[in-house]
Amino acid sequence: MSNNAVVVCTWGEERGGLPGGAEEVLTLANQLSQRLGADLNWLTLGTSASGIAETAAAFGVASVQQIEDAKLEGVPADATVEALAQYCAATSPRVILFSQDAATRTIAPRLAGRIGSAVVMNAIEVATEGSSLEVTAAAYGGDTRSLYVLAGEGTQVIAVTANSITAAQPAAGSTPSTESISVDLSSVQERIRVVEAAKSEGPRLEDAEIIVSGGRGLGSVENYKLIRELAEAMGGMPGASRPLVDEGWVDSSHQVGLTGKITKPTLYVAIGISGASQHMAGCGAANAIAAINKDSEAAIFQHARFGVVGDALELLPELIRAAKA
Ligand SMILES: Cc1cc2nc3c(=O)[nH]c(=O)nc-3n(C[C@H](O)[C@H](O)[C@H](O)COP(=O)(O)OP(=O)(O)OC[C@H]3O[C@@H](n4cnc5c(N)ncnc54)[C@H](O)[C@@H]3O)c2cc1C
């Protein structure tokens, strides 16, 4: 086990046999480890995802480390924080990087609190200045960038915003070593019990190339059917702004934004959406945004490459006809 390593910590398995966001965070961590002259290690918690060995070699990982313990299944916060605190005590990493998902929002700050380190959430870039880390992070719902300088010794904790980094093309590399790390979780009592978890099946909004999203401007749940129809006709997926989820028109797997899904489609179509910063945090990375809004002053037009000022309910049937044709 190497001290002072740059460590990427992941769990679960999503796309292509890999944990969510793994390639993006490995891309950033690989650059950082080279600048710091440190080893890059990949720590996986729970059952190992199938694609890890091949990807680790392609991203310059020196060692794939695994903590396997039944108490870590489902990434429960107390056991995960305890496992990571023990790991940090045993290996003294320079920095530990996560892809930011719902679980990370709880785990990263608590880990930092336990080990007495700094934590930066919503990170989008990590540079070095001497021995300090300079972390750029999104703030105020993605409207603003904050620069944090993490000086001093010890482990730093960084959570990287999903879809904020373009993953490097995997390159041929040498096979990393593998290590199984033991931790003692026997005394951990989970204080948060998951009563019911939202089930998401099928394709994920985060991976969609085309997203057609509806907002409060649609006026009623019946009109959201037009969003689904247009999305399907365009070969995309339907999304929504938060008020539609709050109103129960759609489930939370559709919500785009700061407290929803962070997406990066080729085309994002925003219909009846004002363009609040918290919404843009989830779609601002799209290659192109097209907007329909009846208010020419709506903030969404500051972000849109294509814009139509008009009534969504008049335009949607025409668009669906055109897309189907
Ligand atoms: C901590 C926090 C987190 C948040 N997280 C999120 C998040 O993750 N995602 C999110 O979306 N929001 C989030 N919000 C809420 C956010 O601030 C906005 O309130 C929300 O995005 C507004 O949704 P909207 O654009 O659909 O509705 P509105 O702001 O009400 O806008 C509706 C728009 O529709 C237009 N319109 C009305 N009628 C028509 C018509 N017939 N045709 C065309 N256009 C029409 C109006 O001109 C208006 O621009 C968050 C807020 C907070 C405080």
Tab-separated table of C-alpha atoms and ligand atoms in Angstrom:
chain	number	residue	atom	x	y	z
A	1	MET	CA	0.000	0.000	0.000
A	2	SER	CA	1.492	3.313	-0.997
A	3	ASN	CA	1.204	6.426	1.144
A	4	ASN	CA	0.444	9.788	-0.441
A	5	ALA	CA	-1.353	8.174	-3.381
A	6	VAL	CA	-4.144	9.757	-5.375
A	7	VAL	CA	-7.118	7.459	-4.734
A	8	VAL	CA	-10.323	7.158	-6.731
A	9	CYS	CA	-13.082	5.609	-4.635
A	10	THR	CA	-16.078	3.979	-6.336
A	11	TRP	CA	-18.854	1.485	-5.673
A	12	GLY	CA	-21.535	-0.362	-7.603
A	13	GLU	CA	-21.787	-0.992	-11.309
A	14	GLU	CA	-23.590	1.097	-13.902
A	15	ARG	CA	-22.459	1.620	-17.484
A	16	GLY	CA	-20.271	-0.906	-19.314
A	17	GLY	CA	-19.515	-2.876	-16.175
A	18	LEU	CA	-18.123	0.190	-14.387
A	19	PRO	CA	-19.199	2.266	-11.409
A	20	GLY	CA	-20.933	5.539	-12.358
A	21	GLY	CA	-18.532	8.327	-13.362
A	22	ALA	CA	-15.461	6.086	-12.965
A	23	GLU	CA	-13.777	6.992	-16.248
A	24	GLU	CA	-14.303	10.734	-15.747
A	25	VAL	CA	-12.825	10.726	-12.241
A	26	LEU	CA	-9.973	8.420	-13.316
A	27	THR	CA	-9.150	10.867	-16.120
A	28	LEU	CA	-8.837	13.723	-13.629
A	29	ALA	CA	-7.028	11.560	-11.048
A	30	ASN	CA	-4.539	10.270	-13.610
A	31	GLN	CA	-3.518	13.837	-14.538
A	32	LEU	CA	-3.335	14.811	-10.876
A	33	SER	CA	-1.202	11.819	-9.888
A	34	GLN	CA	1.261	12.653	-12.661
A	35	ARG	CA	1.518	16.275	-11.517
A	36	LEU	CA	2.032	15.191	-7.892
A	37	GLY	CA	4.382	12.361	-8.836
A	38	ALA	CA	2.132	10.042	-6.830
A	39	ASP	CA	0.674	6.593	-7.465
A	40	LEU	CA	-2.903	6.385	-8.672
A	41	ASN	CA	-4.902	3.754	-6.783
A	42	TRP	CA	-8.493	2.713	-7.375
A	43	LEU	CA	-10.414	1.716	-4.268
A	44	THR	CA	-13.656	-0.178	-4.812
A	45	LEU	CA	-16.160	-0.811	-2.064
A	46	GLY	CA	-18.430	-3.849	-1.948
A	47	THR	CA	-18.687	-6.286	-4.838
A	48	SER	CA	-16.242	-5.361	-7.560
A	49	ALA	CA	-17.687	-4.199	-10.911
A	50	SER	CA	-16.831	-6.444	-13.859
A	51	GLY	CA	-14.998	-3.909	-16.022
A	52	ILE	CA	-12.555	-2.635	-13.396
A	53	ALA	CA	-9.361	-4.540	-14.240
A	54	GLU	CA	-9.313	-3.545	-17.915
A	55	THR	CA	-10.232	0.088	-17.230
A	56	ALA	CA	-7.676	0.394	-14.424
A	57	ALA	CA	-4.876	-0.576	-16.791
A	58	ALA	CA	-6.112	1.894	-19.397
A	59	PHE	CA	-6.096	4.833	-16.954
A	60	GLY	CA	-2.678	4.300	-15.390
A	61	VAL	CA	-3.864	2.813	-12.086
A	62	ALA	CA	-1.009	1.337	-10.050
A	63	SER	CA	-3.139	-0.688	-7.678
A	64	VAL	CA	-6.769	-1.783	-7.573
A	65	GLN	CA	-7.747	-2.042	-3.926
A	66	GLN	CA	-10.921	-3.621	-2.702
A	67	ILE	CA	-12.772	-3.499	0.572
A	68	GLU	CA	-15.375	-6.238	0.535
A	69	ASP	CA	-17.697	-6.509	3.494
A	70	ALA	CA	-21.372	-7.450	3.615
A	71	LYS	CA	-22.040	-4.266	5.615
A	72	LEU	CA	-21.005	-2.148	2.603
A	73	GLU	CA	-23.659	-3.477	0.213
A	74	GLY	CA	-25.929	-0.617	-0.864
A	75	VAL	CA	-23.355	1.991	0.294
A	76	PRO	CA	-24.835	2.646	3.752
A	77	ALA	CA	-23.391	5.873	5.131
A	78	ASP	CA	-22.156	4.795	8.577
A	79	ALA	CA	-20.369	1.629	7.425
A	80	THR	CA	-18.907	3.336	4.355
A	81	VAL	CA	-17.552	6.296	6.329
A	82	GLU	CA	-16.076	3.919	8.927
A	83	ALA	CA	-14.451	1.748	6.223
A	84	LEU	CA	-12.967	4.783	4.488
A	85	ALA	CA	-11.733	6.324	7.750
A	86	GLN	CA	-9.925	3.059	8.560
A	87	TYR	CA	-8.555	2.927	5.013
A	88	CYS	CA	-7.223	6.507	5.300
A	89	ALA	CA	-5.635	5.750	8.691
A	90	ALA	CA	-3.880	2.708	7.199
A	91	THR	CA	-2.753	4.177	3.872
A	92	SER	CA	-2.589	8.004	4.329
A	93	PRO	CA	-3.671	8.917	0.789
A	94	ARG	CA	-2.853	12.426	-0.474
A	95	VAL	CA	-6.305	12.861	-1.945
A	96	ILE	CA	-9.410	10.741	-2.240
A	97	LEU	CA	-11.719	11.476	-5.168
A	98	PHE	CA	-15.355	10.457	-5.633
A	99	SER	CA	-17.796	10.826	-8.486
A	100	GLN	CA	-20.558	12.871	-6.904
A	101	ASP	CA	-23.831	10.981	-6.632
A	102	ALA	CA	-26.551	10.957	-4.001
A	103	ALA	CA	-24.541	8.720	-1.651
A	104	THR	CA	-21.369	10.807	-2.038
A	105	ARG	CA	-23.178	13.911	-0.840
A	106	THR	CA	-23.490	12.230	2.559
A	107	ILE	CA	-20.301	10.201	2.613
A	108	ALA	CA	-17.621	12.674	1.453
A	109	PRO	CA	-18.336	15.450	3.993
A	110	ARG	CA	-18.719	12.922	6.820
A	111	LEU	CA	-15.455	11.222	5.880
A	112	ALA	CA	-13.680	14.584	5.861
A	113	GLY	CA	-15.160	15.353	9.283
A	114	ARG	CA	-13.979	11.991	10.638
A	115	ILE	CA	-10.407	12.317	9.393
A	116	GLY	CA	-10.163	16.070	10.020
A	117	SER	CA	-9.544	17.024	6.404
A	118	ALA	CA	-10.953	19.535	3.942
A	119	VAL	CA	-13.702	18.537	1.535
A	120	VAL	CA	-14.705	20.136	-1.757
A	121	MET	CA	-18.016	19.110	-3.320
A	122	ASN	CA	-19.160	19.903	-6.904
A	123	ALA	CA	-15.528	19.931	-8.131
A	124	ILE	CA	-14.978	20.319	-11.861
A	125	GLU	CA	-11.203	20.751	-12.061
A	126	VAL	CA	-8.191	20.041	-9.844
A	127	ALA	CA	-4.850	21.762	-10.421
A	128	THR	CA	-1.691	21.907	-8.336
A	129	GLU	CA	0.298	24.886	-7.096
A	130	GLY	CA	3.410	23.743	-5.310
A	131	SER	CA	2.218	21.165	-2.812
A	132	SER	CA	-1.291	22.669	-2.621
A	133	LEU	CA	-4.299	21.506	-4.570
A	134	GLU	CA	-6.376	24.148	-6.339
A	135	VAL	CA	-9.884	22.858	-6.794
A	136	THR	CA	-12.413	24.659	-8.968
A	137	ALA	CA	-15.986	23.858	-7.998
A	138	ALA	CA	-19.417	24.876	-9.217
A	139	ALA	CA	-21.329	27.049	-6.754
A	140	TYR	CA	-24.795	28.628	-6.511
A	141	GLY	CA	-26.386	25.956	-8.665
A	142	GLY	CA	-23.688	26.108	-11.315
A	143	ASP	CA	-23.896	29.891	-11.843
A	144	THR	CA	-20.537	30.592	-10.238
A	145	ARG	CA	-17.116	28.990	-9.951
A	146	SER	CA	-15.308	28.885	-6.602
A	147	LEU	CA	-11.598	28.240	-6.246
A	148	TYR	CA	-10.493	26.357	-3.143
A	149	VAL	CA	-6.819	26.120	-2.246
A	150	LEU	CA	-6.204	23.002	-0.170
A	151	ALA	CA	-2.893	23.575	1.518
A	152	GLY	CA	-1.158	21.499	4.106
A	153	GLU	CA	-0.450	17.903	4.855
A	154	GLY	CA	-2.936	15.075	5.104
A	155	THR	CA	-5.683	13.572	3.026
A	156	GLN	CA	-8.001	15.890	1.091
A	157	VAL	CA	-11.486	14.784	0.016
A	158	ILE	CA	-12.925	15.857	-3.343
A	159	ALA	CA	-16.263	14.977	-4.949
A	160	VAL	CA	-16.309	15.527	-8.712
A	161	THR	CA	-19.537	16.739	-10.341
A	162	ALA	CA	-21.012	14.059	-12.588
A	163	ASN	CA	-20.683	14.755	-16.314
A	164	SER	CA	-18.382	17.747	-15.762
A	165	ILE	CA	-15.265	16.085	-17.176
A	166	THR	CA	-14.727	14.484	-20.561
A	167	ALA	CA	-13.249	11.046	-20.031
A	168	ALA	CA	-9.955	10.411	-21.822
A	169	GLN	CA	-9.787	7.685	-24.433
A	170	PRO	CA	-8.545	4.556	-22.676
A	171	ALA	CA	-4.927	3.763	-23.617
A	172	ALA	CA	-2.994	0.520	-23.383
A	173	GLY	CA	-1.328	0.291	-19.986
A	174	SER	CA	0.308	-2.176	-17.670
A	175	THR	CA	-1.777	-4.396	-15.444
A	176	PRO	CA	-2.168	-2.925	-11.944
A	177	SER	CA	-1.568	-4.913	-8.803
A	178	THR	CA	-4.585	-5.932	-6.746
A	179	GLU	CA	-4.971	-5.675	-2.993
A	180	SER	CA	-7.709	-6.733	-0.663
A	181	ILE	CA	-7.979	-4.321	2.264
A	182	SER	CA	-9.446	-5.482	5.568
A	183	VAL	CA	-11.479	-3.228	7.782
A	184	ASP	CA	-13.385	-3.980	10.961
A	185	LEU	CA	-17.006	-2.890	10.680
A	186	SER	CA	-18.309	-5.152	13.460
A	187	SER	CA	-19.248	-2.253	15.745
A	188	VAL	CA	-21.005	-0.154	13.075
A	189	GLN	CA	-24.723	0.410	13.644
A	190	GLU	CA	-26.404	2.133	10.694
A	191	ARG	CA	-28.335	5.142	11.920
A	192	ILE	CA	-30.139	5.714	8.619
A	193	ARG	CA	-32.454	2.966	7.430
A	194	VAL	CA	-33.574	3.013	3.785
A	195	VAL	CA	-37.266	2.194	3.898
A	196	GLU	CA	-37.851	2.302	0.158
A	197	ALA	CA	-35.542	3.266	-2.675
A	198	ALA	CA	-36.719	4.750	-5.973
A	199	LYS	CA	-36.478	2.079	-8.646
A	200	SER	CA	-34.982	3.062	-11.937
A	201	GLU	CA	-34.959	0.622	-14.790
A	202	GLY	CA	-33.987	0.972	-18.420
A	203	PRO	CA	-31.894	3.765	-19.920
A	204	ARG	CA	-30.736	6.601	-17.702
A	205	LEU	CA	-31.370	10.278	-18.345
A	206	GLU	CA	-27.692	10.956	-17.584
A	207	ASP	CA	-26.687	8.882	-20.639
A	208	ALA	CA	-29.281	10.241	-23.103
A	209	GLU	CA	-28.062	11.958	-26.279
A	210	ILE	CA	-31.347	13.819	-26.741
A	211	ILE	CA	-33.506	15.054	-23.870
A	212	VAL	CA	-36.832	16.839	-24.255
A	213	SER	CA	-37.779	18.435	-20.942
A	214	GLY	CA	-40.997	20.096	-19.880
A	215	GLY	CA	-41.503	22.735	-17.221
A	216	ARG	CA	-44.301	24.447	-15.351
A	217	GLY	CA	-45.183	26.330	-18.534
A	218	LEU	CA	-46.940	23.171	-19.746
A	219	GLY	CA	-49.756	24.052	-17.380
A	220	SER	CA	-51.028	20.548	-16.580
A	221	VAL	CA	-49.976	16.942	-16.178
A	222	GLU	CA	-51.985	16.005	-19.318
A	223	ASN	CA	-49.772	18.250	-21.419
A	224	TYR	CA	-46.656	16.426	-20.222
A	225	LYS	CA	-47.774	13.580	-22.539
A	226	LEU	CA	-46.733	15.849	-25.422
A	227	ILE	CA	-43.193	15.982	-23.981
A	228	ARG	CA	-43.048	12.179	-23.841
A	229	GLU	CA	-44.383	11.972	-27.390
A	230	LEU	CA	-41.874	14.464	-28.777
A	231	ALA	CA	-38.989	12.827	-26.911
A	232	GLU	CA	-39.945	9.435	-28.324
A	233	ALA	CA	-40.368	10.793	-31.859
A	234	MET	CA	-36.892	12.365	-31.639
A	235	GLY	CA	-35.304	9.171	-30.259
A	236	GLY	CA	-34.631	10.835	-26.924
A	237	MET	CA	-35.787	10.716	-23.317
A	238	PRO	CA	-38.258	12.950	-21.463
A	239	GLY	CA	-37.001	15.165	-18.635
A	240	ALA	CA	-38.611	17.711	-16.362
A	241	SER	CA	-37.970	20.691	-14.153
A	242	ARG	CA	-38.370	20.227	-10.439
A	243	PRO	CA	-41.864	21.692	-9.976
A	244	LEU	CA	-43.251	18.864	-12.131
A	245	VAL	CA	-41.696	16.317	-9.793
A	246	ASP	CA	-42.900	18.228	-6.726
A	247	GLU	CA	-46.417	18.260	-8.203
A	248	GLY	CA	-46.229	14.501	-8.819
A	249	TRP	CA	-46.603	14.827	-12.622
A	250	VAL	CA	-43.482	12.695	-13.138
A	251	ASP	CA	-41.184	10.716	-10.850
A	252	SER	CA	-37.842	12.035	-9.671
A	253	SER	CA	-35.827	10.013	-12.198
A	254	HIS	CA	-36.944	12.655	-14.735
A	255	GLN	CA	-35.749	15.700	-12.806
A	256	VAL	CA	-32.907	17.628	-14.389
A	257	GLY	CA	-30.912	19.983	-12.212
A	258	LEU	CA	-28.926	20.607	-9.107
A	259	THR	CA	-31.013	18.264	-6.992
A	260	GLY	CA	-31.863	15.998	-9.923
A	261	LYS	CA	-29.906	14.454	-12.773
A	262	ILE	CA	-26.777	16.090	-14.148
A	263	THR	CA	-27.010	15.433	-17.879
A	264	LYS	CA	-24.766	16.074	-20.857
A	265	PRO	CA	-26.812	15.389	-23.990
A	266	THR	CA	-25.982	16.446	-27.526
A	267	LEU	CA	-29.326	18.244	-27.684
A	268	TYR	CA	-31.414	19.495	-24.754
A	269	VAL	CA	-34.868	20.809	-25.603
A	270	ALA	CA	-36.364	22.939	-22.799
A	271	ILE	CA	-40.073	23.580	-23.178
A	272	GLY	CA	-41.913	25.910	-20.808
A	273	ILE	CA	-38.838	26.055	-18.559
A	274	SER	CA	-37.656	29.420	-17.242
A	275	GLY	CA	-33.951	28.516	-17.018
A	276	ALA	CA	-33.356	28.906	-13.268
A	277	SER	CA	-29.730	28.311	-12.288
A	278	GLN	CA	-30.685	25.187	-10.335
A	279	HIS	CA	-32.195	23.719	-13.508
A	280	MET	CA	-29.276	24.781	-15.698
A	281	ALA	CA	-26.886	22.983	-13.318
A	282	GLY	CA	-28.295	19.773	-14.784
A	283	CYS	CA	-28.296	20.628	-18.492
A	284	GLY	CA	-25.795	23.468	-18.986
A	285	ALA	CA	-23.174	21.018	-20.288
A	286	ALA	CA	-25.382	20.040	-23.267
A	287	ASN	CA	-23.791	20.595	-26.670
A	288	ALA	CA	-26.819	22.592	-27.740
A	289	ILE	CA	-29.932	23.804	-25.961
A	290	ALA	CA	-33.140	24.594	-27.830
A	291	ALA	CA	-35.860	26.435	-25.926
A	292	ILE	CA	-39.505	27.241	-26.364
A	293	ASN	CA	-40.876	29.855	-24.019
A	294	LYS	CA	-43.622	32.420	-24.411
A	295	ASP	CA	-41.579	35.014	-22.502
A	296	SER	CA	-38.817	36.462	-24.683
A	297	GLU	CA	-37.028	37.644	-21.512
A	298	ALA	CA	-36.863	34.142	-19.964
A	299	ALA	CA	-33.381	33.277	-18.681
A	300	ILE	CA	-33.335	30.069	-20.723
A	301	PHE	CA	-32.725	32.144	-23.875
A	302	GLN	CA	-29.359	33.250	-22.460
A	303	HIS	CA	-28.266	29.600	-22.612
A	304	ALA	CA	-30.112	28.414	-25.736
A	305	ARG	CA	-28.477	28.126	-29.134
A	306	PHE	CA	-31.937	27.822	-30.718
A	307	GLY	CA	-34.935	29.626	-29.312
A	308	VAL	CA	-38.583	30.029	-30.202
A	309	VAL	CA	-40.738	32.610	-28.456
A	310	GLY	CA	-44.187	31.098	-28.529
A	311	ASP	CA	-46.850	28.999	-26.868
A	312	ALA	CA	-45.531	25.506	-26.210
A	313	LEU	CA	-49.004	24.001	-26.401
A	314	GLU	CA	-49.488	25.325	-29.937
A	315	LEU	CA	-45.992	24.347	-31.080
A	316	LEU	CA	-45.693	20.885	-29.552
A	317	PRO	CA	-48.236	19.092	-31.816
A	318	GLU	CA	-46.493	20.591	-34.873
A	319	LEU	CA	-43.066	19.531	-33.611
A	320	ILE	CA	-44.308	15.997	-32.878
A	321	ARG	CA	-45.748	15.757	-36.413
A	322	ALA	CA	-42.484	17.009	-37.904
A	323	ALA	CA	-40.343	14.686	-35.768
A	324	LYS	CA	-42.483	11.681	-36.692
A	325	ALA	CA	-42.239	12.577	-40.348
B	1	LIG	C1	-31.976	24.254	-3.414
B	1	LIG	C2	-32.786	24.243	-4.677
B	1	LIG	C3	-32.607	23.204	-5.561
B	1	LIG	C4	-33.325	23.166	-6.766
B	1	LIG	N1	-33.110	22.137	-7.642
B	1	LIG	C5	-33.735	22.149	-8.824
B	1	LIG	C6	-33.501	21.134	-9.797
B	1	LIG	O1	-32.727	20.196	-9.574
B	1	LIG	N2	-34.146	21.222	-10.980
B	1	LIG	C7	-35.020	22.224	-11.282
B	1	LIG	O2	-35.574	22.230	-12.377
B	1	LIG	N3	-35.276	23.177	-10.368
B	1	LIG	C8	-34.686	23.162	-9.157
B	1	LIG	N4	-34.990	24.113	-8.236
B	1	LIG	C9	-36.109	25.051	-8.534
B	1	LIG	C10	-35.704	26.202	-9.435
B	1	LIG	O3	-35.200	27.260	-8.658
B	1	LIG	C11	-36.917	26.714	-10.254
B	1	LIG	O4	-37.929	27.083	-9.358
B	1	LIG	C12	-37.467	25.690	-11.237
B	1	LIG	O5	-36.438	25.185	-12.059
B	1	LIG	C13	-38.514	26.378	-12.107
B	1	LIG	O6	-39.114	25.415	-12.923
B	1	LIG	P1	-39.785	25.862	-14.281
B	1	LIG	O7	-38.832	26.594	-15.129
B	1	LIG	O8	-40.482	24.661	-14.852
B	1	LIG	O9	-40.967	26.810	-13.768
B	1	LIG	P2	-41.124	28.400	-13.822
B	1	LIG	O10	-39.974	29.094	-13.220
B	1	LIG	O11	-42.483	28.684	-13.264
B	1	LIG	O12	-41.097	28.735	-15.364
B	1	LIG	C14	-42.097	28.370	-16.263
B	1	LIG	C15	-41.728	28.973	-17.602
B	1	LIG	O13	-42.660	28.560	-18.573
B	1	LIG	C16	-42.955	29.686	-19.420
B	1	LIG	N5	-44.316	29.435	-19.945
B	1	LIG	C17	-45.499	29.554	-19.314
B	1	LIG	N6	-46.510	29.176	-20.126
B	1	LIG	C18	-45.932	28.817	-21.317
B	1	LIG	C19	-46.435	28.353	-22.541
B	1	LIG	N7	-47.752	28.127	-22.731
B	1	LIG	N8	-45.548	28.106	-23.537
B	1	LIG	C20	-44.218	28.323	-23.375
B	1	LIG	N9	-43.681	28.771	-22.216
B	1	LIG	C21	-44.536	29.007	-21.194
B	1	LIG	C22	-42.863	30.898	-18.520
B	1	LIG	O14	-42.593	32.062	-19.302
B	1	LIG	C23	-41.702	30.500	-17.618
B	1	LIG	O15	-40.463	30.952	-18.153
B	1	LIG	C24	-34.268	24.187	-7.046
B	1	LIG	C25	-34.440	25.224	-6.150
B	1	LIG	C26	-33.717	25.262	-4.982
B	1	LIG	C27	-33.910	26.397	-4.032
